[in-house]
Amino acid sequence: MRLLVTGGAGFIGANFVHATVRERPDVEVTVIDALTYAGSRESLAPVADRIRLVAGDITDAELVDRLVAEADAVVHFAAETHVDNALADPAPFVHSNVVGTFTVLEAVRRHGVRLHHVSTDEVYGDLPLDSPQRFTERTPYNPSSPYSATKAGADMLVRAWVRSYGVRATISNCSNNYGPYQHVEKFIPRQITNVLTGRRPKLYGSGANVRDWIHVDDHNRAVWRILTDGRIGRTYLIGADGERSNLSVLRTILRLMGRDPDDFDHVADRAGHDLRYAIDPSALRDELGWRPCHTDFEAGLRATIEWYRENESWWRPLKDAVEARYQERGQ
Ligand code: NAD
Ligand code: DAU
């Protein structure tokens, strides 16, 4: 199979490419990535001689058309992904997430190529803190931030291209990922690298907000299941029953790193901060038999901390600039 991976130099995409090269030697991987601040060649360095990396923007219709024409399937990860950045400047989110997805859709339509579109649970908005409710494929879209609104827009384009043009596409909406190669702007790597650089971790508001954590490898295994056996036109929710408050995740990180559990700062809350995400993944489990392998969150977190300890050269050059930007925003 010739596989085109958009955004393969970012966090989830790079882990996806690593796993694909490791576990599926019959797959020829081409990555298209604009190598924005969030993507890096270094994330693909361990597999550099096994893949083709094309530096380019997914809104470049000519380039995307050429690469899609050479592929049997496309897995579409490329996007602007950080909510705080979207609040500060939404324009790149409309560009990459909406126009970019439109460009990919037009190319797969022209060439009859199978597409899997990677999306987020944030399109469903948020849930009350103390309720048994979880998101399902039938939950109405209700995005809160410019990031989630543009991802929702992209999902709607995919649905319309399936129905109107018969494009062979599936969609997945996953919860919060953690693992190696995640940018230090994101919650878990930010706190780990704050400790490693002698800074105090930073918690938005009271830390009561809940996220549903899944290891990136479990997400990517689900993407492969859907790409292989998913029903065209169908949306699959991916989650691993990993609900935890931000405060409890932060305290676990501090404990695992040998720090006092109260050794952190409360900082300005995020505007419009979603309270709680929670995924009901039963359709994916029942229909495609997917199960998460990383069911011990603390063990996954310990391994992730170890990865950041051992790979300082990957994240260190980014750290000071990220913290300077947060400081400007009072976070
Ligand atoms: P990331 O920010 O780490 O990586 C995104 C990658 O896309 C980067 O390599 C960047 O250079 C590339 N990119 C951005 N705009 C581009 C453009 N116009 N053209 C080409 N490349 C471009 O993001 P991530 O966390 O790896 O997320 C990947 C996908 O998964 C996104 O679609 C995101 O919405 C979705 N998702 C993420 C999570 C999560 O917890 N991180 C959860 C569910 C879904
Ligand atoms: O749910 C899936 C989504 O998860 C993905 O679609 C997004 O691309 C991804 O960034 C993530 O979004 P979140 O906004 O949930 O992730 P983030 O890592 O930015 O923050 C997680 C929680 O931690 C959130 O409630 C905000 C809080 N937070 C974040 C940072 C960076 C803090 O308390 N302190 C921080 O320093």
Coordinates of C-alpha atoms in Angstrom, one line a residue, residues 4-9 31-37 41 53-68 76-80 91-105 107:
L4 CA 0.1 9.5 2.2
V5 CA 0.2 10.9 5.8
T6 CA -0.5 14.6 6.2
G7 CA 1.0 16.2 9.3
G8 CA 3.3 13.2 9.8
A9 CA 6.0 15.4 11.4
V31 CA 4.6 12.4 4.6
I32 CA 3.4 15.9 3.6
D33 CA 4.1 18.4 6.3
A34 CA 4.5 22.2 6.3
L35 CA 7.0 21.8 9.2
T36 CA 5.3 24.6 11.1
Y37 CA 6.5 25.4 14.6
R41 CA 12.2 16.6 10.8
L53 CA 9.1 13.5 3.6
V54 CA 7.8 16.3 1.4
A55 CA 7.9 19.7 3.0
G56 CA 4.7 21.4 1.8
D57 CA 1.4 23.0 2.8
I58 CA -1.8 21.0 2.4
T59 CA -3.5 24.0 1.0
D60 CA -1.1 23.8 -2.0
A61 CA -3.6 22.2 -4.4
E62 CA -1.1 21.3 -7.1
L63 CA 1.3 19.5 -4.7
V64 CA -1.5 17.7 -2.8
D65 CA -3.1 16.6 -6.1
R66 CA 0.2 15.1 -7.3
L67 CA 0.9 13.3 -4.0
V68 CA -2.7 12.0 -3.7
H76 CA -5.1 13.2 7.3
F77 CA -3.5 14.5 10.6
A78 CA -2.3 17.9 9.5
A79 CA -3.9 20.7 11.5
E80 CA -3.2 23.6 13.8
A91 CA -6.4 32.7 11.2
P92 CA -4.0 29.8 10.7
F93 CA -6.6 27.4 12.1
V94 CA -9.1 28.4 9.3
H95 CA -6.3 28.1 6.8
S96 CA -4.9 24.6 7.7
N97 CA -8.0 23.0 9.2
V98 CA -10.7 24.2 6.9
V99 CA -9.0 25.1 3.6
G100 CA -6.5 22.4 4.1
T101 CA -9.1 19.7 4.6
F102 CA -11.0 21.0 1.6
T103 CA -7.9 20.8 -0.5
V104 CA -7.3 17.2 0.6
L105 CA -10.9 16.3 -0.1
A107 CA -7.7 15.7 -4.4

